[in-house]
Amino acid sequence: MGQRAQAAGGCLTMAVGAGTGLAMWSVGFRGRFQRFEQGPDWSVLYAELPLAVLGGIAVSLGLWALVERVRSRRSAR
């Protein structure tokens, strides 16, 4: 695989991971943000959201690196 294709694959994987992290975070957002008889919990936005997006990116890039490693070992045989 060429360097440009490999770089494009990594960027695409990162974007998909960020979207997946955002989608997973948004499930049940209202319940976490508005507590019963309390004001809004702003830590949901400044703590949970970046961690969910970065976690999605990390997991997807780790999976992509694993696939690339397995693919390179198979082509070396």
PDB file of N, CA, C and O in Angstrom:
ATOM      1  N   MET A   1       0.846  -1.172   0.000  1.00  0.00           N
ATOM      2  CA  MET A   1       0.000   0.000   0.000  1.00  0.00           C
ATOM      3  C   MET A   1       0.891   1.235   0.000  1.00  0.00           C
ATOM      4  O   MET A   1       1.850   1.307   0.743  1.00  0.00           O
ATOM      5  N   GLY A   2       0.571   2.206  -0.816  1.00  0.00           N
ATOM      6  CA  GLY A   2       1.364   3.417  -0.910  1.00  0.00           C
ATOM      7  C   GLY A   2       1.225   4.289   0.327  1.00  0.00           C
ATOM      8  O   GLY A   2       0.295   4.144   1.118  1.00  0.00           O
ATOM      9  N   GLN A   3       2.163   5.206   0.484  1.00  0.00           N
ATOM     10  CA  GLN A   3       2.151   6.071   1.654  1.00  0.00           C
ATOM     11  C   GLN A   3       0.929   6.987   1.679  1.00  0.00           C
ATOM     12  O   GLN A   3       0.370   7.238   2.744  1.00  0.00           O
ATOM     13  N   ARG A   4       0.546   7.478   0.518  1.00  0.00           N
ATOM     14  CA  ARG A   4      -0.627   8.361   0.481  1.00  0.00           C
ATOM     15  C   ARG A   4      -1.902   7.611   0.835  1.00  0.00           C
ATOM     16  O   ARG A   4      -2.754   8.121   1.568  1.00  0.00           O
ATOM     17  N   ALA A   5      -2.035   6.425   0.323  1.00  0.00           N
ATOM     18  CA  ALA A   5      -3.224   5.626   0.631  1.00  0.00           C
ATOM     19  C   ALA A   5      -3.237   5.248   2.107  1.00  0.00           C
ATOM     20  O   ALA A   5      -4.297   5.249   2.750  1.00  0.00           O
ATOM     21  N   GLN A   6      -2.076   4.953   2.650  1.00  0.00           N
ATOM     22  CA  GLN A   6      -1.990   4.598   4.062  1.00  0.00           C
ATOM     23  C   GLN A   6      -2.330   5.809   4.935  1.00  0.00           C
ATOM     24  O   GLN A   6      -3.050   5.683   5.925  1.00  0.00           O
ATOM     25  N   ALA A   7      -1.845   6.990   4.573  1.00  0.00           N
ATOM     26  CA  ALA A   7      -2.160   8.204   5.325  1.00  0.00           C
ATOM     27  C   ALA A   7      -3.644   8.537   5.223  1.00  0.00           C
ATOM     28  O   ALA A   7      -4.276   8.934   6.214  1.00  0.00           O
ATOM     29  N   ALA A   8      -4.211   8.390   4.036  1.00  0.00           N
ATOM     30  CA  ALA A   8      -5.642   8.653   3.858  1.00  0.00           C
ATOM     31  C   ALA A   8      -6.476   7.660   4.664  1.00  0.00           C
ATOM     32  O   ALA A   8      -7.488   8.037   5.266  1.00  0.00           O
ATOM     33  N   GLY A   9      -6.051   6.413   4.701  1.00  0.00           N
ATOM     34  CA  GLY A   9      -6.757   5.409   5.502  1.00  0.00           C
ATOM     35  C   GLY A   9      -6.710   5.736   6.982  1.00  0.00           C
ATOM     36  O   GLY A   9      -7.701   5.576   7.699  1.00  0.00           O
ATOM     37  N   GLY A  10      -5.567   6.200   7.456  1.00  0.00           N
ATOM     38  CA  GLY A  10      -5.448   6.581   8.864  1.00  0.00           C
ATOM     39  C   GLY A  10      -6.324   7.775   9.204  1.00  0.00           C
ATOM     40  O   GLY A  10      -6.976   7.806  10.253  1.00  0.00           O
ATOM     41  N   CYS A  11      -6.369   8.763   8.326  1.00  0.00           N
ATOM     42  CA  CYS A  11      -7.218   9.940   8.559  1.00  0.00           C
ATOM     43  C   CYS A  11      -8.694   9.575   8.531  1.00  0.00           C
ATOM     44  O   CYS A  11      -9.481  10.054   9.352  1.00  0.00           O
ATOM     45  N   LEU A  12      -9.063   8.736   7.597  1.00  0.00           N
ATOM     46  CA  LEU A  12     -10.454   8.291   7.510  1.00  0.00           C
ATOM     47  C   LEU A  12     -10.839   7.482   8.744  1.00  0.00           C
ATOM     48  O   LEU A  12     -11.930   7.652   9.302  1.00  0.00           O
ATOM     49  N   THR A  13      -9.939   6.634   9.191  1.00  0.00           N
ATOM     50  CA  THR A  13     -10.189   5.845  10.388  1.00  0.00           C
ATOM     51  C   THR A  13     -10.356   6.744  11.604  1.00  0.00           C
ATOM     52  O   THR A  13     -11.223   6.521  12.449  1.00  0.00           O
ATOM     53  N   MET A  14      -9.540   7.796  11.696  1.00  0.00           N
ATOM     54  CA  MET A  14      -9.640   8.730  12.809  1.00  0.00           C
ATOM     55  C   MET A  14     -10.978   9.464  12.789  1.00  0.00           C
ATOM     56  O   MET A  14     -11.622   9.639  13.823  1.00  0.00           O
ATOM     57  N   ALA A  15     -11.419   9.875  11.617  1.00  0.00           N
ATOM     58  CA  ALA A  15     -12.700  10.576  11.502  1.00  0.00           C
ATOM     59  C   ALA A  15     -13.867   9.662  11.873  1.00  0.00           C
ATOM     60  O   ALA A  15     -14.801  10.082  12.575  1.00  0.00           O
ATOM     61  N   VAL A  16     -13.813   8.417  11.429  1.00  0.00           N
ATOM     62  CA  VAL A  16     -14.863   7.452  11.783  1.00  0.00           C
ATOM     63  C   VAL A  16     -14.859   7.185  13.285  1.00  0.00           C
ATOM     64  O   VAL A  16     -15.917   7.101  13.919  1.00  0.00           O
ATOM     65  N   GLY A  17     -13.684   7.082  13.872  1.00  0.00           N
ATOM     66  CA  GLY A  17     -13.588   6.870  15.319  1.00  0.00           C
ATOM     67  C   GLY A  17     -14.140   8.036  16.113  1.00  0.00           C
ATOM     68  O   GLY A  17     -14.828   7.848  17.120  1.00  0.00           O
ATOM     69  N   ALA A  18     -13.860   9.269  15.660  1.00  0.00           N
ATOM     70  CA  ALA A  18     -14.404  10.447  16.342  1.00  0.00           C
ATOM     71  C   ALA A  18     -15.927  10.466  16.239  1.00  0.00           C
ATOM     72  O   ALA A  18     -16.618  10.775  17.217  1.00  0.00           O
ATOM     73  N   GLY A  19     -16.451  10.136  15.077  1.00  0.00           N
ATOM     74  CA  GLY A  19     -17.898  10.089  14.908  1.00  0.00           C
ATOM     75  C   GLY A  19     -18.540   9.011  15.756  1.00  0.00           C
ATOM     76  O   GLY A  19     -19.609   9.213  16.344  1.00  0.00           O
ATOM     77  N   THR A  20     -17.888   7.874  15.852  1.00  0.00           N
ATOM     78  CA  THR A  20     -18.412   6.788  16.680  1.00  0.00           C
ATOM     79  C   THR A  20     -18.389   7.167  18.151  1.00  0.00           C
ATOM     80  O   THR A  20     -19.342   6.905  18.889  1.00  0.00           O
ATOM     81  N   GLY A  21     -17.300   7.793  18.593  1.00  0.00           N
ATOM     82  CA  GLY A  21     -17.223   8.250  19.982  1.00  0.00           C
ATOM     83  C   GLY A  21     -18.297   9.270  20.295  1.00  0.00           C
ATOM     84  O   GLY A  21     -18.922   9.232  21.369  1.00  0.00           O
ATOM     85  N   LEU A  22     -18.546  10.190  19.368  1.00  0.00           N
ATOM     86  CA  LEU A  22     -19.593  11.193  19.555  1.00  0.00           C
ATOM     87  C   LEU A  22     -20.970  10.543  19.589  1.00  0.00           C
ATOM     88  O   LEU A  22     -21.815  10.904  20.414  1.00  0.00           O
ATOM     89  N   ALA A  23     -21.194   9.568  18.731  1.00  0.00           N
ATOM     90  CA  ALA A  23     -22.482   8.877  18.713  1.00  0.00           C
ATOM     91  C   ALA A  23     -22.711   8.101  20.006  1.00  0.00           C
ATOM     92  O   ALA A  23     -23.815   8.107  20.560  1.00  0.00           O
ATOM     93  N   MET A  24     -21.671   7.446  20.503  1.00  0.00           N
ATOM     94  CA  MET A  24     -21.807   6.696  21.756  1.00  0.00           C
ATOM     95  C   MET A  24     -22.044   7.638  22.933  1.00  0.00           C
ATOM     96  O   MET A  24     -22.787   7.319  23.855  1.00  0.00           O
ATOM     97  N   TRP A  25     -21.418   8.805  22.920  1.00  0.00           N
ATOM     98  CA  TRP A  25     -21.591   9.770  23.993  1.00  0.00           C
ATOM     99  C   TRP A  25     -23.000  10.355  23.997  1.00  0.00           C
ATOM    100  O   TRP A  25     -23.559  10.629  25.054  1.00  0.00           O
ATOM    101  N   SER A  26     -23.568  10.544  22.814  1.00  0.00           N
ATOM    102  CA  SER A  26     -24.863  11.212  22.728  1.00  0.00           C
ATOM    103  C   SER A  26     -26.027  10.340  23.198  1.00  0.00           C
ATOM    104  O   SER A  26     -27.111  10.867  23.440  1.00  0.00           O
ATOM    105  N   VAL A  27     -25.809   9.050  23.359  1.00  0.00           N
ATOM    106  CA  VAL A  27     -26.869   8.173  23.853  1.00  0.00           C
ATOM    107  C   VAL A  27     -27.117   8.503  25.331  1.00  0.00           C
ATOM    108  O   VAL A  27     -26.225   8.418  26.156  1.00  0.00           O
ATOM    109  N   GLY A  28     -28.307   8.917  25.650  1.00  0.00           N
ATOM    110  CA  GLY A  28     -28.671   9.245  27.026  1.00  0.00           C
ATOM    111  C   GLY A  28     -28.091  10.562  27.514  1.00  0.00           C
ATOM    112  O   GLY A  28     -27.927  10.769  28.707  1.00  0.00           O
ATOM    113  N   PHE A  29     -27.802  11.472  26.601  1.00  0.00           N
ATOM    114  CA  PHE A  29     -27.188  12.747  26.972  1.00  0.00           C
ATOM    115  C   PHE A  29     -28.076  13.567  27.895  1.00  0.00           C
ATOM    116  O   PHE A  29     -27.619  14.114  28.889  1.00  0.00           O
ATOM    117  N   ARG A  30     -29.355  13.638  27.582  1.00  0.00           N
ATOM    118  CA  ARG A  30     -30.252  14.469  28.396  1.00  0.00           C
ATOM    119  C   ARG A  30     -30.328  13.978  29.838  1.00  0.00           C
ATOM    120  O   ARG A  30     -30.385  14.772  30.765  1.00  0.00           O
ATOM    121  N   GLY A  31     -30.329  12.696  30.022  1.00  0.00           N
ATOM    122  CA  GLY A  31     -30.396  12.147  31.378  1.00  0.00           C
ATOM    123  C   GLY A  31     -29.149  12.454  32.196  1.00  0.00           C
ATOM    124  O   GLY A  31     -29.234  12.676  33.404  1.00  0.00           O
ATOM    125  N   ARG A  32     -28.000  12.485  31.545  1.00  0.00           N
ATOM    126  CA  ARG A  32     -26.762  12.805  32.258  1.00  0.00           C
ATOM    127  C   ARG A  32     -26.612  14.311  32.470  1.00  0.00           C
ATOM    128  O   ARG A  32     -26.024  14.739  33.457  1.00  0.00           O
ATOM    129  N   PHE A  33     -27.126  15.106  31.544  1.00  0.00           N
ATOM    130  CA  PHE A  33     -26.953  16.552  31.628  1.00  0.00           C
ATOM    131  C   PHE A  33     -27.911  17.180  32.634  1.00  0.00           C
ATOM    132  O   PHE A  33     -27.510  18.019  33.433  1.00  0.00           O
ATOM    133  N   GLN A  34     -29.164  16.795  32.606  1.00  0.00           N
ATOM    134  CA  GLN A  34     -30.150  17.348  33.531  1.00  0.00           C
ATOM    135  C   GLN A  34     -30.394  16.365  34.660  1.00  0.00           C
ATOM    136  O   GLN A  34     -31.024  15.344  34.477  1.00  0.00           O
ATOM    137  N   ARG A  35     -29.908  16.675  35.824  1.00  0.00           N
ATOM    138  CA  ARG A  35     -30.146  15.833  37.002  1.00  0.00           C
ATOM    139  C   ARG A  35     -31.491  16.203  37.622  1.00  0.00           C
ATOM    140  O   ARG A  35     -31.958  17.332  37.515  1.00  0.00           O
ATOM    141  N   PHE A  36     -32.087  15.265  38.325  1.00  0.00           N
ATOM    142  CA  PHE A  36     -33.391  15.502  38.950  1.00  0.00           C
ATOM    143  C   PHE A  36     -33.263  16.569  40.028  1.00  0.00           C
ATOM    144  O   PHE A  36     -32.466  16.437  40.958  1.00  0.00           O
ATOM    145  N   GLU A  37     -34.048  17.636  39.913  1.00  0.00           N
ATOM    146  CA  GLU A  37     -34.109  18.755  40.861  1.00  0.00           C
ATOM    147  C   GLU A  37     -32.750  19.415  41.093  1.00  0.00           C
ATOM    148  O   GLU A  37     -32.467  19.898  42.178  1.00  0.00           O
ATOM    149  N   GLN A  38     -31.906  19.394  40.114  1.00  0.00           N
ATOM    150  CA  GLN A  38     -30.617  20.072  40.207  1.00  0.00           C
ATOM    151  C   GLN A  38     -30.402  20.861  38.926  1.00  0.00           C
ATOM    152  O   GLN A  38     -31.086  20.678  37.934  1.00  0.00           O
ATOM    153  N   GLY A  39     -29.420  21.710  38.959  1.00  0.00           N
ATOM    154  CA  GLY A  39     -29.060  22.443  37.755  1.00  0.00           C
ATOM    155  C   GLY A  39     -28.345  21.531  36.782  1.00  0.00           C
ATOM    156  O   GLY A  39     -28.068  20.359  37.060  1.00  0.00           O
ATOM    157  N   PRO A  40     -28.023  22.062  35.618  1.00  0.00           N
ATOM    158  CA  PRO A  40     -27.326  21.246  34.622  1.00  0.00           C
ATOM    159  C   PRO A  40     -25.925  20.857  35.090  1.00  0.00           C
ATOM    160  O   PRO A  40     -25.262  21.598  35.799  1.00  0.00           O
ATOM    161  N   ASP A  41     -25.504  19.678  34.705  1.00  0.00           N
ATOM    162  CA  ASP A  41     -24.179  19.161  35.037  1.00  0.00           C
ATOM    163  C   ASP A  41     -23.250  19.444  33.854  1.00  0.00           C
ATOM    164  O   ASP A  41     -23.216  18.690  32.880  1.00  0.00           O
ATOM    165  N   TRP A  42     -22.481  20.531  33.928  1.00  0.00           N
ATOM    166  CA  TRP A  42     -21.650  20.964  32.808  1.00  0.00           C
ATOM    167  C   TRP A  42     -20.434  20.076  32.595  1.00  0.00           C
ATOM    168  O   TRP A  42     -19.822  20.118  31.537  1.00  0.00           O
ATOM    169  N   SER A  43     -20.091  19.243  33.571  1.00  0.00           N
ATOM    170  CA  SER A  43     -18.940  18.353  33.390  1.00  0.00           C
ATOM    171  C   SER A  43     -19.191  17.335  32.285  1.00  0.00           C
ATOM    172  O   SER A  43     -18.253  16.775  31.731  1.00  0.00           O
ATOM    173  N   VAL A  44     -20.462  17.127  31.965  1.00  0.00           N
ATOM    174  CA  VAL A  44     -20.797  16.227  30.859  1.00  0.00           C
ATOM    175  C   VAL A  44     -20.210  16.765  29.555  1.00  0.00           C
ATOM    176  O   VAL A  44     -19.722  16.009  28.723  1.00  0.00           O
ATOM    177  N   LEU A  45     -20.205  18.078  29.398  1.00  0.00           N
ATOM    178  CA  LEU A  45     -19.705  18.680  28.164  1.00  0.00           C
ATOM    179  C   LEU A  45     -18.192  18.839  28.143  1.00  0.00           C
ATOM    180  O   LEU A  45     -17.545  18.570  27.143  1.00  0.00           O
ATOM    181  N   TYR A  46     -17.609  19.306  29.239  1.00  0.00           N
ATOM    182  CA  TYR A  46     -16.173  19.573  29.197  1.00  0.00           C
ATOM    183  C   TYR A  46     -15.307  18.403  29.631  1.00  0.00           C
ATOM    184  O   TYR A  46     -14.096  18.441  29.438  1.00  0.00           O
ATOM    185  N   ALA A  47     -15.882  17.371  30.203  1.00  0.00           N
ATOM    186  CA  ALA A  47     -15.084  16.209  30.605  1.00  0.00           C
ATOM    187  C   ALA A  47     -15.439  14.960  29.804  1.00  0.00           C
ATOM    188  O   ALA A  47     -14.561  14.321  29.227  1.00  0.00           O
ATOM    189  N   GLU A  48     -16.716  14.622  29.750  1.00  0.00           N
ATOM    190  CA  GLU A  48     -17.122  13.380  29.091  1.00  0.00           C
ATOM    191  C   GLU A  48     -17.023  13.443  27.572  1.00  0.00           C
ATOM    192  O   GLU A  48     -16.602  12.477  26.944  1.00  0.00           O
ATOM    193  N   LEU A  49     -17.425  14.560  26.978  1.00  0.00           N
ATOM    194  CA  LEU A  49     -17.430  14.661  25.515  1.00  0.00           C
ATOM    195  C   LEU A  49     -16.032  14.527  24.920  1.00  0.00           C
ATOM    196  O   LEU A  49     -15.821  13.696  24.032  1.00  0.00           O
ATOM    197  N   PRO A  50     -15.039  15.286  25.380  1.00  0.00           N
ATOM    198  CA  PRO A  50     -13.699  15.102  24.792  1.00  0.00           C
ATOM    199  C   PRO A  50     -13.130  13.702  25.032  1.00  0.00           C
ATOM    200  O   PRO A  50     -12.469  13.142  24.157  1.00  0.00           O
ATOM    201  N   LEU A  51     -13.397  13.135  26.189  1.00  0.00           N
ATOM    202  CA  LEU A  51     -12.904  11.785  26.464  1.00  0.00           C
ATOM    203  C   LEU A  51     -13.556  10.745  25.564  1.00  0.00           C
ATOM    204  O   LEU A  51     -12.895   9.806  25.115  1.00  0.00           O
ATOM    205  N   ALA A  52     -14.832  10.916  25.289  1.00  0.00           N
ATOM    206  CA  ALA A  52     -15.528   9.971  24.404  1.00  0.00           C
ATOM    207  C   ALA A  52     -14.992  10.072  22.983  1.00  0.00           C
ATOM    208  O   ALA A  52     -14.748   9.051  22.330  1.00  0.00           O
ATOM    209  N   VAL A  53     -14.778  11.286  22.499  1.00  0.00           N
ATOM    210  CA  VAL A  53     -14.269  11.463  21.144  1.00  0.00           C
ATOM    211  C   VAL A  53     -12.836  10.946  21.043  1.00  0.00           C
ATOM    212  O   VAL A  53     -12.477  10.218  20.105  1.00  0.00           O
ATOM    213  N   LEU A  54     -11.988  11.300  22.005  1.00  0.00           N
ATOM    214  CA  LEU A  54     -10.601  10.815  21.985  1.00  0.00           C
ATOM    215  C   LEU A  54     -10.530   9.299  22.164  1.00  0.00           C
ATOM    216  O   LEU A  54      -9.677   8.641  21.570  1.00  0.00           O
ATOM    217  N   GLY A  55     -11.417   8.747  22.979  1.00  0.00           N
ATOM    218  CA  GLY A  55     -11.462   7.297  23.138  1.00  0.00           C
ATOM    219  C   GLY A  55     -11.863   6.598  21.852  1.00  0.00           C
ATOM    220  O   GLY A  55     -11.293   5.568  21.485  1.00  0.00           O
ATOM    221  N   GLY A  56     -12.833   7.160  21.145  1.00  0.00           N
ATOM    222  CA  GLY A  56     -13.225   6.595  19.854  1.00  0.00           C
ATOM    223  C   GLY A  56     -12.095   6.642  18.850  1.00  0.00           C
ATOM    224  O   GLY A  56     -11.860   5.694  18.100  1.00  0.00           O
ATOM    225  N   ILE A  57     -11.353   7.747  18.840  1.00  0.00           N
ATOM    226  CA  ILE A  57     -10.205   7.876  17.943  1.00  0.00           C
ATOM    227  C   ILE A  57      -9.135   6.859  18.306  1.00  0.00           C
ATOM    228  O   ILE A  57      -8.576   6.188  17.433  1.00  0.00           O
ATOM    229  N   ALA A  58      -8.830   6.734  19.585  1.00  0.00           N
ATOM    230  CA  ALA A  58      -7.782   5.805  20.017  1.00  0.00           C
ATOM    231  C   ALA A  58      -8.123   4.360  19.681  1.00  0.00           C
ATOM    232  O   ALA A  58      -7.270   3.607  19.189  1.00  0.00           O
ATOM    233  N   VAL A  59      -9.362   3.972  19.929  1.00  0.00           N
ATOM    234  CA  VAL A  59      -9.767   2.596  19.636  1.00  0.00           C
ATOM    235  C   VAL A  59      -9.721   2.320  18.141  1.00  0.00           C
ATOM    236  O   VAL A  59      -9.214   1.283  17.694  1.00  0.00           O
ATOM    237  N   SER A  60     -10.218   3.255  17.341  1.00  0.00           N
ATOM    238  CA  SER A  60     -10.229   3.016  15.897  1.00  0.00           C
ATOM    239  C   SER A  60      -8.822   2.992  15.320  1.00  0.00           C
ATOM    240  O   SER A  60      -8.523   2.170  14.450  1.00  0.00           O
ATOM    241  N   LEU A  61      -7.934   3.871  15.776  1.00  0.00           N
ATOM    242  CA  LEU A  61      -6.562   3.848  15.270  1.00  0.00           C
ATOM    243  C   LEU A  61      -5.804   2.605  15.732  1.00  0.00           C
ATOM    244  O   LEU A  61      -4.974   2.063  15.004  1.00  0.00           O
ATOM    245  N   GLY A  62      -6.092   2.145  16.941  1.00  0.00           N
ATOM    246  CA  GLY A  62      -5.486   0.897  17.406  1.00  0.00           C
ATOM    247  C   GLY A  62      -5.933  -0.289  16.570  1.00  0.00           C
ATOM    248  O   GLY A  62      -5.121  -1.144  16.202  1.00  0.00           O
ATOM    249  N   LEU A  63      -7.205  -0.328  16.245  1.00  0.00           N
ATOM    250  CA  LEU A  63      -7.726  -1.392  15.394  1.00  0.00           C
ATOM    251  C   LEU A  63      -7.132  -1.308  13.993  1.00  0.00           C
ATOM    252  O   LEU A  63      -6.766  -2.317  13.399  1.00  0.00           O
ATOM    253  N   TRP A  64      -7.017  -0.101  13.464  1.00  0.00           N
ATOM    254  CA  TRP A  64      -6.419   0.103  12.138  1.00  0.00           C
ATOM    255  C   TRP A  64      -4.958  -0.351  12.115  1.00  0.00           C
ATOM    256  O   TRP A  64      -4.522  -1.020  11.181  1.00  0.00           O
ATOM    257  N   ALA A  65      -4.208  -0.015  13.170  1.00  0.00           N
ATOM    258  CA  ALA A  65      -2.804  -0.434  13.242  1.00  0.00           C
ATOM    259  C   ALA A  65      -2.695  -1.952  13.318  1.00  0.00           C
ATOM    260  O   ALA A  65      -1.793  -2.549  12.710  1.00  0.00           O
ATOM    261  N   LEU A  66      -3.588  -2.590  14.045  1.00  0.00           N
ATOM    262  CA  LEU A  66      -3.577  -4.047  14.141  1.00  0.00           C
ATOM    263  C   LEU A  66      -3.869  -4.687  12.789  1.00  0.00           C
ATOM    264  O   LEU A  66      -3.195  -5.643  12.391  1.00  0.00           O
ATOM    265  N   VAL A  67      -4.834  -4.154  12.071  1.00  0.00           N
ATOM    266  CA  VAL A  67      -5.158  -4.684  10.744  1.00  0.00           C
ATOM    267  C   VAL A  67      -3.979  -4.502   9.793  1.00  0.00           C
ATOM    268  O   VAL A  67      -3.637  -5.408   9.023  1.00  0.00           O
ATOM    269  N   GLU A  68      -3.337  -3.351   9.829  1.00  0.00           N
ATOM    270  CA  GLU A  68      -2.175  -3.105   8.970  1.00  0.00           C
ATOM    271  C   GLU A  68      -1.030  -4.060   9.296  1.00  0.00           C
ATOM    272  O   GLU A  68      -0.337  -4.545   8.407  1.00  0.00           O
ATOM    273  N   ARG A  69      -0.833  -4.345  10.562  1.00  0.00           N
ATOM    274  CA  ARG A  69       0.236  -5.257  10.968  1.00  0.00           C
ATOM    275  C   ARG A  69      -0.030  -6.671  10.473  1.00  0.00           C
ATOM    276  O   ARG A  69       0.868  -7.347   9.961  1.00  0.00           O
ATOM    277  N   VAL A  70      -1.265  -7.118  10.628  1.00  0.00           N
ATOM    278  CA  VAL A  70      -1.627  -8.458  10.151  1.00  0.00           C
ATOM    279  C   VAL A  70      -1.516  -8.522   8.633  1.00  0.00           C
ATOM    280  O   VAL A  70      -1.001  -9.500   8.076  1.00  0.00           O
ATOM    281  N   ARG A  71      -1.942  -7.477   7.956  1.00  0.00           N
ATOM    282  CA  ARG A  71      -1.862  -7.447   6.497  1.00  0.00           C
ATOM    283  C   ARG A  71      -0.416  -7.467   6.026  1.00  0.00           C
ATOM    284  O   ARG A  71      -0.093  -8.149   5.046  1.00  0.00           O
ATOM    285  N   SER A  72       0.465  -6.764   6.689  1.00  0.00           N
ATOM    286  CA  SER A  72       1.869  -6.752   6.270  1.00  0.00           C
ATOM    287  C   SER A  72       2.554  -8.101   6.519  1.00  0.00           C
ATOM    288  O   SER A  72       3.416  -8.510   5.766  1.00  0.00           O
ATOM    289  N   ARG A  73       2.153  -8.780   7.575  1.00  0.00           N
ATOM    290  CA  ARG A  73       2.731 -10.101   7.849  1.00  0.00           C
ATOM    291  C   ARG A  73       2.262 -11.127   6.814  1.00  0.00           C
ATOM    292  O   ARG A  73       3.025 -12.017   6.443  1.00  0.00           O
ATOM    293  N   ARG A  74       1.017 -11.004   6.386  1.00  0.00           N
ATOM    294  CA  ARG A  74       0.522 -11.953   5.384  1.00  0.00           C
ATOM    295  C   ARG A  74       1.167 -11.720   4.021  1.00  0.00           C
ATOM    296  O   ARG A  74       1.397 -12.654   3.279  1.00  0.00           O
ATOM    297  N   SER A  75       1.441 -10.477   3.683  1.00  0.00           N
ATOM    298  CA  SER A  75       2.051 -10.191   2.388  1.00  0.00           C
ATOM    299  C   SER A  75       3.540 -10.553   2.381  1.00  0.00           C
ATOM    300  O   SER A  75       4.119 -10.764   1.315  1.00  0.00           O
ATOM    301  N   ALA A  76       4.173 -10.647   3.554  1.00  0.00           N
ATOM    302  CA  ALA A  76       5.593 -10.992   3.634  1.00  0.00           C
ATOM    303  C   ALA A  76       5.816 -12.484   3.418  1.00  0.00           C
ATOM    304  O   ALA A  76       6.915 -12.920   3.089  1.00  0.00           O
ATOM    305  N   ARG A  77       4.793 -13.274   3.573  1.00  0.00           N
ATOM    306  CA  ARG A  77       4.943 -14.735   3.416  1.00  0.00           C
ATOM    307  C   ARG A  77       5.065 -15.138   2.015  1.00  0.00           C
ATOM    308  O   ARG A  77       4.882 -14.835   1.029  1.00  0.00           O
TER     309      ARG A  77
END
